[in-house]
Coordinates of C-alpha atoms and ligand atoms in Angstrom, one line a residue:
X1 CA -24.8 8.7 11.1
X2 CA -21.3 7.5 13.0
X3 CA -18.7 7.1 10.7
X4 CA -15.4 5.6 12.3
X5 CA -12.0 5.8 10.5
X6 CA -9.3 3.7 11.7
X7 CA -6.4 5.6 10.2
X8 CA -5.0 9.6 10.5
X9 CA -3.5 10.0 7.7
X10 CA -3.7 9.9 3.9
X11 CA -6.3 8.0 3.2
X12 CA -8.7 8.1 6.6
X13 CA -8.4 12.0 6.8
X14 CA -8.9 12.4 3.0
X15 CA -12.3 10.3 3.5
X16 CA -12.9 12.4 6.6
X17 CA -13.4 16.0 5.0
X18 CA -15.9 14.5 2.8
X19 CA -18.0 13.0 5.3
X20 CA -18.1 16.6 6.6
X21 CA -18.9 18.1 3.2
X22 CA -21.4 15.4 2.3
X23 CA -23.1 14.5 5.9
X24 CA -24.0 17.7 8.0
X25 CA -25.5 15.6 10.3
X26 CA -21.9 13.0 10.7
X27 CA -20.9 12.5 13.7
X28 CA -17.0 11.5 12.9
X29 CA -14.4 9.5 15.2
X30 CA -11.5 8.7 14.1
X31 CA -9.3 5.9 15.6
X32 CA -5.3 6.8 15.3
X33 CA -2.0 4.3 16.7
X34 CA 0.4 7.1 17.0
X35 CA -0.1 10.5 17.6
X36 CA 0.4 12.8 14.9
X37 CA -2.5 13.7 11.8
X38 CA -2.4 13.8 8.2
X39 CA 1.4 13.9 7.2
X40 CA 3.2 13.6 4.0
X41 CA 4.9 10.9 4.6
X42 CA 6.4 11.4 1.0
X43 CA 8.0 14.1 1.8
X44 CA 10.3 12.2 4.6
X45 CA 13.4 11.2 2.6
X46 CA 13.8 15.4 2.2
X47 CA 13.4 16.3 5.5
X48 CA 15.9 14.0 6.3
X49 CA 18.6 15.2 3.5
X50 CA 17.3 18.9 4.9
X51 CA 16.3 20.4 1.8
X52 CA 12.9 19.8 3.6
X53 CA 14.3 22.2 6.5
X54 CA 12.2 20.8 9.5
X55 CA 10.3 17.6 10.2
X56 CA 7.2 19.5 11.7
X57 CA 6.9 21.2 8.2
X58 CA 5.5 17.6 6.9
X59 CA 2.1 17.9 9.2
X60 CA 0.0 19.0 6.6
X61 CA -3.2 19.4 9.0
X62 CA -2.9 18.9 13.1
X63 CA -5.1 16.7 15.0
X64 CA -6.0 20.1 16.8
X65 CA -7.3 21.5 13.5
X66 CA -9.7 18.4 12.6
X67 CA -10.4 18.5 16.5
X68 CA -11.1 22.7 17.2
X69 CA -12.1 23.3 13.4
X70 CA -13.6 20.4 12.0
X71 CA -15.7 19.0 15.3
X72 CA -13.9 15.8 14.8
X73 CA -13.6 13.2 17.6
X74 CA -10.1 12.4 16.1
X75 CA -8.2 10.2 18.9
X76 CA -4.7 9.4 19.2
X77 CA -2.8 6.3 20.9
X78 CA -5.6 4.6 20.1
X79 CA -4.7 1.4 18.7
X80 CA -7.5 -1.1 17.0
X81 CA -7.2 -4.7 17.7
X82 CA -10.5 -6.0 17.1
X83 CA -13.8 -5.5 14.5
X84 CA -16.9 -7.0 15.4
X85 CA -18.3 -6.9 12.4
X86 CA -21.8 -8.2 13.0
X87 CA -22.3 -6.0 15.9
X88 CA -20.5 -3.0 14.1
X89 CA -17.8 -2.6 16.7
X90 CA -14.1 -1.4 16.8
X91 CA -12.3 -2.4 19.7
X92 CA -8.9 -1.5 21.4
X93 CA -6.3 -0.5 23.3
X94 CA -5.0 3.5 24.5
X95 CA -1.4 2.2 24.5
X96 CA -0.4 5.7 26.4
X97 CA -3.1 4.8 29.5
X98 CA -3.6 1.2 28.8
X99 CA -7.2 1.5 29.0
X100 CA -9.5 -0.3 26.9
X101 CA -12.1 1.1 24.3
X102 CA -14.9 0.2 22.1
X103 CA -16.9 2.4 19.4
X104 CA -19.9 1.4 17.7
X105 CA -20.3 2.4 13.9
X106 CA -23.1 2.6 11.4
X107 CA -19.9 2.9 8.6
X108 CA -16.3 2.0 8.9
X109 CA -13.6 3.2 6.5
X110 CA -10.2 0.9 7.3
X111 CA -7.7 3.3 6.7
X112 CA -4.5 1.9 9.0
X113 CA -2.3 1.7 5.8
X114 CA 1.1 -0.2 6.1
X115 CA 3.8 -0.9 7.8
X116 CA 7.9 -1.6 7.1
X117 CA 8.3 -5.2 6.4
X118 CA 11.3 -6.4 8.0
X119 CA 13.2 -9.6 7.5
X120 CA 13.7 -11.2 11.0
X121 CA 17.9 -10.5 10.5
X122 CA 19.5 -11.1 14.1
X123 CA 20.9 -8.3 15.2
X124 CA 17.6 -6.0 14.5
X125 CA 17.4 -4.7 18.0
X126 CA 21.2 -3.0 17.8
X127 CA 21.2 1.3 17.7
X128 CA 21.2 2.6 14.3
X129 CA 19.5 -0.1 12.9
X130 CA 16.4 1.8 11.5
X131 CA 13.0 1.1 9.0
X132 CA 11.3 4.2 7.1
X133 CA 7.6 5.2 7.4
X134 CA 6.5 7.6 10.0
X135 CA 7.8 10.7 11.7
X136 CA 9.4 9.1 14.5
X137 CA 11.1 7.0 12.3
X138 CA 12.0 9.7 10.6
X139 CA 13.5 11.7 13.7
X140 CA 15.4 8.8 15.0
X141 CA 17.3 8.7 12.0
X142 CA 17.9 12.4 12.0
X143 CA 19.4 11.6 15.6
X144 CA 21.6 8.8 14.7
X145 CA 22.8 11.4 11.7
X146 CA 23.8 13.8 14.0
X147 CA 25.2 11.7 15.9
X148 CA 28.6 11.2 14.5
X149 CA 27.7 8.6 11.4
X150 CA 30.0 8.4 8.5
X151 CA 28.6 5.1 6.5
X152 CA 24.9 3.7 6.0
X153 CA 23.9 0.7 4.3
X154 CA 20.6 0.5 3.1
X155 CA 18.7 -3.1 2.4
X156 CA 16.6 -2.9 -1.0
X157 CA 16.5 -1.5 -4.3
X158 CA 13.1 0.4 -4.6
X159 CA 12.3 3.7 -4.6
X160 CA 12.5 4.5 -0.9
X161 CA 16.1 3.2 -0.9
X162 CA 16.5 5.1 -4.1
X163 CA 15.6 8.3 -2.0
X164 CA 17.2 7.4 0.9
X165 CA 20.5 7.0 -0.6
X166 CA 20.3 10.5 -2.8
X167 CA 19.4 11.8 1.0
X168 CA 22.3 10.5 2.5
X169 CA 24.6 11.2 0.0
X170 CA 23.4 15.0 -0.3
X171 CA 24.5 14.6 3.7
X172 CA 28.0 13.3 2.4
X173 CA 27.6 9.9 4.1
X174 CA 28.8 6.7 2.3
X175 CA 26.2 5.1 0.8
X176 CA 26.1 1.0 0.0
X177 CA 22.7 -0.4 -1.1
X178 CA 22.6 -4.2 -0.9
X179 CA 20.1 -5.9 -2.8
X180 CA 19.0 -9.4 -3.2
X181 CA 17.8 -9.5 -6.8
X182 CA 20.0 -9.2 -9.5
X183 CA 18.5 -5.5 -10.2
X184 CA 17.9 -2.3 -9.0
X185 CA 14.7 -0.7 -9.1
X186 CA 13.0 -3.9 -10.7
X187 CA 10.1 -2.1 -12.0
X188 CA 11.7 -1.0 -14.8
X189 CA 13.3 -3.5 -17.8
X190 CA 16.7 -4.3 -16.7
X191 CA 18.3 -1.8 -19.4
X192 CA 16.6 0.7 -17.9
X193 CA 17.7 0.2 -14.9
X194 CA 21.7 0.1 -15.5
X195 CA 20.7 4.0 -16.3
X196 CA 19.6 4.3 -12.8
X197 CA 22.7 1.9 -12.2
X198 CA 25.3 4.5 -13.8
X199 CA 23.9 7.2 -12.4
X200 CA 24.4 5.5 -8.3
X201 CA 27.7 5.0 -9.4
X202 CA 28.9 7.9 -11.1
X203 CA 27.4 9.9 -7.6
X204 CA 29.8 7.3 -5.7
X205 CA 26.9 5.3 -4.4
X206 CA 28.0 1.0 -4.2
X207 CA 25.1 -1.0 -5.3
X208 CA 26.0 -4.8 -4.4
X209 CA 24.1 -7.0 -5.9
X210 CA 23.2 -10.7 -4.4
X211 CA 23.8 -10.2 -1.1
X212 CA 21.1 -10.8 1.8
X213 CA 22.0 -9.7 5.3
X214 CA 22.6 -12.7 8.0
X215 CA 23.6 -11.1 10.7
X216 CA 23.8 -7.5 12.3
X217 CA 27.0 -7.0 14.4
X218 CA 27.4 -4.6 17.3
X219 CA 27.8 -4.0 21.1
X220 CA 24.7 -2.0 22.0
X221 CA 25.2 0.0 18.8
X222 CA 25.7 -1.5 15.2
X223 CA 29.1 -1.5 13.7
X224 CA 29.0 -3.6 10.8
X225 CA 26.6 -6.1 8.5
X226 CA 27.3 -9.8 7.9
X227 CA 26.3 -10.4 4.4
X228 CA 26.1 -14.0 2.5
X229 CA 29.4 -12.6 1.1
X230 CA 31.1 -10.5 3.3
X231 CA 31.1 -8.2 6.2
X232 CA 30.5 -4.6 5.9
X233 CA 31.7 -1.7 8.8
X234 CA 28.9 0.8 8.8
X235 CA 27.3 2.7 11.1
X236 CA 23.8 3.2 10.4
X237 CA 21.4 0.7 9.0
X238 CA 18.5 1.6 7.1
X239 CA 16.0 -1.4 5.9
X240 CA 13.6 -0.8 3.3
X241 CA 12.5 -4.0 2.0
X242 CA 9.0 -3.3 1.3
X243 CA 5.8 -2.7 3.4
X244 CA 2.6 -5.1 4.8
X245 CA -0.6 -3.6 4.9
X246 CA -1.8 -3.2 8.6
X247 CA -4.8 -5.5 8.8
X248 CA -4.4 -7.7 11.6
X249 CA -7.8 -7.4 13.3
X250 CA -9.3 -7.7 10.5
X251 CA -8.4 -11.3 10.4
X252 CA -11.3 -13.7 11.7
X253 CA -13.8 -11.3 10.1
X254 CA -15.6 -12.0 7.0
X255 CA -13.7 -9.0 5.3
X256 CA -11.7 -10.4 2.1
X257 CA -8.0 -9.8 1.9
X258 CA -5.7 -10.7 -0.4
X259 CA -2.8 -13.0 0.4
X260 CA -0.7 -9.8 1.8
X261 CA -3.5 -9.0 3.5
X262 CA -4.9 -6.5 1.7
X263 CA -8.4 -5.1 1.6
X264 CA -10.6 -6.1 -1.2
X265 CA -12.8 -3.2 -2.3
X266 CA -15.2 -2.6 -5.1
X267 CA -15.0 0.6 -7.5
X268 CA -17.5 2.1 -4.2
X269 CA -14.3 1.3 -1.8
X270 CA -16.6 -1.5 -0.1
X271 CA -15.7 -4.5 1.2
X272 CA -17.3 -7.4 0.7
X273 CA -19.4 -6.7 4.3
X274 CA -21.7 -4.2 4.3
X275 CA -20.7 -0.6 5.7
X276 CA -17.2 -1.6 5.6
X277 CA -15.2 0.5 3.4
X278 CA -11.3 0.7 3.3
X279 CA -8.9 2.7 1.3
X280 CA -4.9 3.0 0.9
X281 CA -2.4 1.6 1.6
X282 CA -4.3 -1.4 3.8
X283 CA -6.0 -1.9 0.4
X284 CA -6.5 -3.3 -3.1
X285 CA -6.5 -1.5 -6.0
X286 CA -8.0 -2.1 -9.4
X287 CA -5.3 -2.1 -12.4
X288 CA -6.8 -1.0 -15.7
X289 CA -3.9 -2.3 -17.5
X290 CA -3.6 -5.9 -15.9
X291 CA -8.1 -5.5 -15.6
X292 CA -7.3 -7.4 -12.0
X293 CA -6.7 -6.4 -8.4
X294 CA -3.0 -5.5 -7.8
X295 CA -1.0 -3.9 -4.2
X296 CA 0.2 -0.7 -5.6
X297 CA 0.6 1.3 -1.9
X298 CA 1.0 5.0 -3.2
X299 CA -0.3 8.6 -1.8
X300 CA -1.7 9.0 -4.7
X301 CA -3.6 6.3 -4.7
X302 CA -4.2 6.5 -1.2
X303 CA -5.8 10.4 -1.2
X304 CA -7.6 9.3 -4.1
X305 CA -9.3 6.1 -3.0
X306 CA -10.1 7.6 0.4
X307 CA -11.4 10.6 -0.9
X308 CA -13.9 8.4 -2.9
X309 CA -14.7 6.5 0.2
X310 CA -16.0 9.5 2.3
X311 CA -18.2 10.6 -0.4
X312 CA -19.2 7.0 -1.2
X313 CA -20.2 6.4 2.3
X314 CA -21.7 9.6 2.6
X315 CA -24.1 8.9 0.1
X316 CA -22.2 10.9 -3.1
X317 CA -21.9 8.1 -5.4
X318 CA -18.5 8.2 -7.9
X319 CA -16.2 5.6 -8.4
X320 CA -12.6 4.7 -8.3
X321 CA -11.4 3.9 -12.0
X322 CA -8.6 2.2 -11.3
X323 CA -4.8 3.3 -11.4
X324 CA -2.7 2.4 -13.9
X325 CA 0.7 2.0 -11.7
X326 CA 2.2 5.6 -12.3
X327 CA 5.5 7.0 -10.3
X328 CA 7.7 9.2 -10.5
X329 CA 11.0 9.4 -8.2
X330 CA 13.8 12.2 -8.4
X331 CA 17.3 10.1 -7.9
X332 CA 20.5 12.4 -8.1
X333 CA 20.7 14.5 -11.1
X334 CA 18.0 12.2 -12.9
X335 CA 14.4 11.4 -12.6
X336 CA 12.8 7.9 -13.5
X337 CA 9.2 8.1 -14.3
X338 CA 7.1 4.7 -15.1
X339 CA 3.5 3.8 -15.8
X340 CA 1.7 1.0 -16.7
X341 CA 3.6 -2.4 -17.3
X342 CA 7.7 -2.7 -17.7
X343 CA 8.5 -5.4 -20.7
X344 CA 8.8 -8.6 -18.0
X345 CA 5.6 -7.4 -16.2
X346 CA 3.8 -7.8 -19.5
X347 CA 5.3 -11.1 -19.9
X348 CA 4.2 -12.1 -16.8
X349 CA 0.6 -10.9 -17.2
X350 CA 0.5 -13.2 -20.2
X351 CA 0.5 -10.6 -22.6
X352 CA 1.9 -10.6 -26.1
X353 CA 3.9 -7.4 -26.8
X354 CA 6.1 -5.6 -28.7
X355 CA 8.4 -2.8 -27.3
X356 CA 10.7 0.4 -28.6
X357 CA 13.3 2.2 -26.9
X358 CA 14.2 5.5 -28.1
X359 CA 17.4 8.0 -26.7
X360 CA 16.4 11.8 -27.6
X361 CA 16.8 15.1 -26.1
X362 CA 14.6 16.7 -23.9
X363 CA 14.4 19.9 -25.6
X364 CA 15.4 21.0 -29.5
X365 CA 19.2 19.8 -29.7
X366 CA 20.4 23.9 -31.1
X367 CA 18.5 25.1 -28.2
X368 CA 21.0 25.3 -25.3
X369 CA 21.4 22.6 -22.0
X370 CA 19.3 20.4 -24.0
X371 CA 20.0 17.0 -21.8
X372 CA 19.4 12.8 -22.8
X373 CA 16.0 11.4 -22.2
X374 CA 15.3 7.7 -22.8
X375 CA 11.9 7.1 -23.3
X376 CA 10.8 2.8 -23.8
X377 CA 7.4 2.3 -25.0
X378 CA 5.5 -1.6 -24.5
X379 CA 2.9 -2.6 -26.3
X380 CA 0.5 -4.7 -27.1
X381 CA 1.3 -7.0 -30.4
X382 CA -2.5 -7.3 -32.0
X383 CA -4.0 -4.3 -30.7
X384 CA -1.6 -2.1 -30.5
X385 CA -2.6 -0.9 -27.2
X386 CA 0.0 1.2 -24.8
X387 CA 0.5 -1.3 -22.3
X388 CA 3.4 0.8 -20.5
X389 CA 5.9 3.3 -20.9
X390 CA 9.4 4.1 -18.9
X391 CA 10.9 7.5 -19.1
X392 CA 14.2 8.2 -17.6
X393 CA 16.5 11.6 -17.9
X394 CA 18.1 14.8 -16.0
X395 CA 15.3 16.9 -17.2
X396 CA 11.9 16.7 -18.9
X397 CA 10.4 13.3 -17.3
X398 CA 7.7 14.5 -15.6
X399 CA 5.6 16.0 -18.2
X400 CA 6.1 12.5 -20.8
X401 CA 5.5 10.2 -17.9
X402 CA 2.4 11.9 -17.4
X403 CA 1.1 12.0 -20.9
X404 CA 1.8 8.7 -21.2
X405 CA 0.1 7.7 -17.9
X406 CA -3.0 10.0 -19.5
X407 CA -3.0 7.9 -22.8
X408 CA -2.9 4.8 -20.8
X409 CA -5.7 5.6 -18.8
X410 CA -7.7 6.4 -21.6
X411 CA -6.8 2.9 -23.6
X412 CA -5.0 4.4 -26.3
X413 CA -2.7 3.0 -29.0
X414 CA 0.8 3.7 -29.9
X415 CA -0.9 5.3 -33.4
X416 CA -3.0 7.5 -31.0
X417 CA 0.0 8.9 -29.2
X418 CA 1.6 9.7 -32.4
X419 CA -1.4 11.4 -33.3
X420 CA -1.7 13.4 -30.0
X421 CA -1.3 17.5 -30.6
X422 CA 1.4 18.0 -27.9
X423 CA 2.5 21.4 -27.1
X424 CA 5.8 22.6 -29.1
X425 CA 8.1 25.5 -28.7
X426 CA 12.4 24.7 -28.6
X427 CA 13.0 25.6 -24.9
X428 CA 10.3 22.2 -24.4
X429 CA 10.8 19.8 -27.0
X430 CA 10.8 19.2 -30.9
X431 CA 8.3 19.8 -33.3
X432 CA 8.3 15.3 -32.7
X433 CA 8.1 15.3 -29.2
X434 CA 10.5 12.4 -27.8
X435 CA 7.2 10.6 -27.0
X436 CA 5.3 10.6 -30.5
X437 CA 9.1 10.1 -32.0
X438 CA 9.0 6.5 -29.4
X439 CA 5.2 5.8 -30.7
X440 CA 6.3 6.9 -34.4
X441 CA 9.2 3.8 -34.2
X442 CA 6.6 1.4 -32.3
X443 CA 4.1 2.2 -35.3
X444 CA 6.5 1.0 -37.4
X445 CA 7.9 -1.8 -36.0
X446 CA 3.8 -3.7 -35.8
X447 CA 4.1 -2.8 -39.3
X448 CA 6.7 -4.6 -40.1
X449 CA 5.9 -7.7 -37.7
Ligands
LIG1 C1 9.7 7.5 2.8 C2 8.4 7.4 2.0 C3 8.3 8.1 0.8 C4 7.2 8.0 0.0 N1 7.1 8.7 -1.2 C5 6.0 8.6 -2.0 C6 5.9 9.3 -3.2 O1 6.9 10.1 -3.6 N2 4.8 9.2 -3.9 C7 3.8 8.4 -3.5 O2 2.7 8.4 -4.3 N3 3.8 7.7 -2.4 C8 4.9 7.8 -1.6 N4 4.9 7.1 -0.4 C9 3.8 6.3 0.0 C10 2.7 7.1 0.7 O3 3.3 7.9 1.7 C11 1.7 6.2 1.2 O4 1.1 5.5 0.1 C12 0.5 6.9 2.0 O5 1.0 7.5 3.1 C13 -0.5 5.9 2.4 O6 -1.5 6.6 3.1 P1 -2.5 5.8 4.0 O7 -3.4 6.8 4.7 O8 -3.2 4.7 3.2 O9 -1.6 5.0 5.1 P2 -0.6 5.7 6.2 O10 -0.1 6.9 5.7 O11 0.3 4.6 6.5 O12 -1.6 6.0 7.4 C14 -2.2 4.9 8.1 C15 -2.4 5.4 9.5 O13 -3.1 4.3 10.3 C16 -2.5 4.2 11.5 N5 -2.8 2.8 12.0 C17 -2.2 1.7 11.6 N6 -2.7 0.6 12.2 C18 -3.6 1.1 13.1 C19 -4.4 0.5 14.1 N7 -4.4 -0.8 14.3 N8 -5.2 1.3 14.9 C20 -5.2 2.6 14.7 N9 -4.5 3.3 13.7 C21 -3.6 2.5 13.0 C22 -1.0 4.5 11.3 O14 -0.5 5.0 12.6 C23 -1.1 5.6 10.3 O15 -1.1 6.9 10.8 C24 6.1 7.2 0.4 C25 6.2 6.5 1.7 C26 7.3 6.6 2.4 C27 7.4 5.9 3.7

């Protein structure tokens, strides 16, 4: 059987190691743009700030190793262009030789992920002016930061910007972010937020809000951002306004995308043509909470659904269950954890809820260092049904994001989580963990409505 994997990373080389667990017989190629294999892309915003201490450390395997150890045909500069889906063939350009190419499949896994989205601001071309996602991108920023800059502006308010700024403050830059919404980090309920709000501040971070870029101002280098309201000096741009999945030639195929262009897949990772699969970020995923397709570009996800893939296309059978929109993000001295659906997403999903919000401590109050953890529960009105929760704190998110995300994924009710037997000793939490003590209120409160 050839499989072909357009792709490298995450999702592509997850797929790939079980085609070679599952198919003895697979003869695997593997189509890649740029020229570096299975990275952690996630790990970029601290190899930048240098906690991660080199770049190189990030390469998780080398195309060498799925090459000399794995038998794997895996290519580099080898950018698709073209699917031929009738005749099952991937065509292309080698954009280091310029020479043409052409593979024929029996199964295809579209694993090409996604790119920066970038607004079209004049100026884009300038020096410093830089978008996040690969290692290249990565190193030319570590360039520019060693190259004399003081201040960086950073368009967007999501969690790459989040990380980006705690980088380049940990570098002792000046940090602005500008953002176009009224809100910072707008997956979480705006009161949750001006926690993530207080925290930028108090770390000397300028969050500016309603103010859109028109125009980048430089001589060769940048040296300062027109905004609708005024004009910033700075000296290093960063833009991280969101990503597009990278499906361009798949357009004039049969293949289904979403409006973003997204791949449609079913719980097998197929397409809607047969022996086309895809996986990550270049695709769908389905939403247990919302029961519908939603764009949720993750690594998690990403690993997951492209593990799934290779075995599915190697004849393994499991499905993908769905994801239920779980992050976590370390910004300053706090961590913000979310799952599920905020307050206005349920709204907007047509859903009638209810919602708590409690302020606890992450550990028994005698027991010493015990810090603030904010913990928002939403819920469904007549069912009762978790529908979401939002967990924000210096200490102690990880683990009650998680649970929640667990009870979530297993459709359980604010009554349940009380219910749950959680682990208890002082150094952890309260006999009431701050969870159950959130469900405990939200219990209430349907009672009383
Ligand atoms: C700075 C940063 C921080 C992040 N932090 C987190 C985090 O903390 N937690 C989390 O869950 N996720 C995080 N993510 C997201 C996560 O990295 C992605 O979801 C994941 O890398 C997606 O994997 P993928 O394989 O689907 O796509 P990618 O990793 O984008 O890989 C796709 C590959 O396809 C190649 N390609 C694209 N087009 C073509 C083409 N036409 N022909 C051939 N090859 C092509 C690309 O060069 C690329 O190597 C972060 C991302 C960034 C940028």
């Amino acid at each position: 059987m050839k499989y072909v994997i357009i792709g490298g990373d995450a999702a592509g080389m997850s797929a790939a190691m079980q085609l070679l667990k599952y198919d003895k017989q697979a003869e695997i190629t593997i189509l890649e743009s740029g020229a570096i294999y299975s990275y952690a892309q996630c790990g970029i915003p601290y190899a930048i700030s240098g906690i991660v201490a080199s770049v190189d450390d990030l390469v998780v395997r080398s195309v060498d190793t799925f090459r000399d150890k794995f038998g794997m045909d895996a290519k580099v500069y080898h950018k698709v262009e073209e699917v031929d889906v009738k005749e099952k063939i991937v065509k292309g350009k080698n954009t280091k030789t310029g020479e043409d190419f052409a593979y024929h499949y029996d199964k295809l896994l579209v694993a090409s992920g996604a790119g920066p989205f970038v607004p079209n601001f004049p100026g884009l071309d300038l020096d410093g002016v830089h978008s996040l996602k690969s290692i290249p991108d990565t190193k030319a920023i570590i360039a520019d930061l060693n190259d004399g800059v003081d201040d960086v502006t950073i368009v967007g308010g999501g969690y790459i910007s989040l990380e980006m700024a705690e980088s380049f403050r940990l570098l002792g830059k000046r940090v602005r972010l500008l953002i176009r919404g009224r809100q910072l980090a707008n997956i979480f309920d705006d009161e949750m937020a001006e926690l993530i709000e207080e925290e930028a501040k108090r770390q000397g971070i300028d969050i500016l809000y309603e103010e859109e870029i028109e125009e980048i101002i430089g001589d060769g280098a940048i040296t300062s951002v027109r905004t609708n309201k005024r004009t910033y000096e700075t000296d290093l741009l960063l833009i991280a306004t969101g990503v597009r999945p990278n499906t361009s030639f798949l357009n004039g195929t049969d293949v289904k995308l979403a409006k973003n262009g997204a791949v449609h897949v079913n719980e097998w990772l197929e397409t809607n043509v047969t022996d086309v699969y895809a996986a990550g970020d270049c695709a769908m995923q389905y939403d247990r909470v919302k029961k519908t397709d939603q764009y949720v570009p993750l690594g998690t996800h990403a690993n997951k659904q492209g593990r799934l893939a290779g075995m599915n296309m190697a004849g393994k059978n499991r499905a993908f269950k769905g994801i239920t929109g779980t992050s976590i993000l370390k910004f300053l001295d706090i961590t913000l954890g979310k799952t599920g659906l905020s307050d206005r997403e349920a709204s907007a999903a047509g859903l009638a809820h209810m919602s708590v919000t409690i302020k606890a401590r992450n550990h028994a109050s005698y027991y010493p260092d015990a810090k603030p953890l904010w913990v928002k529960l939403t819920f469904e009105r007549d069912s009762a049904l978790l529908l979401g929760g939002q967990v924000i704190g210096e200490a102690g998110v990880d683990k009650r994001i998680d649970v929640l995300a667990t009870a979530l994924f297993n459709q359980m009710t604010v009554e349940d989580l009380e219910d749950l037997d959680l682990s208890y000793a002082p150094p952890y939490n309260s006999t009431w963990d701050p969870i159950q003590r959130a469900a405990r209120k939200a219990v209430g409160k349907l009672e009383e409505a």
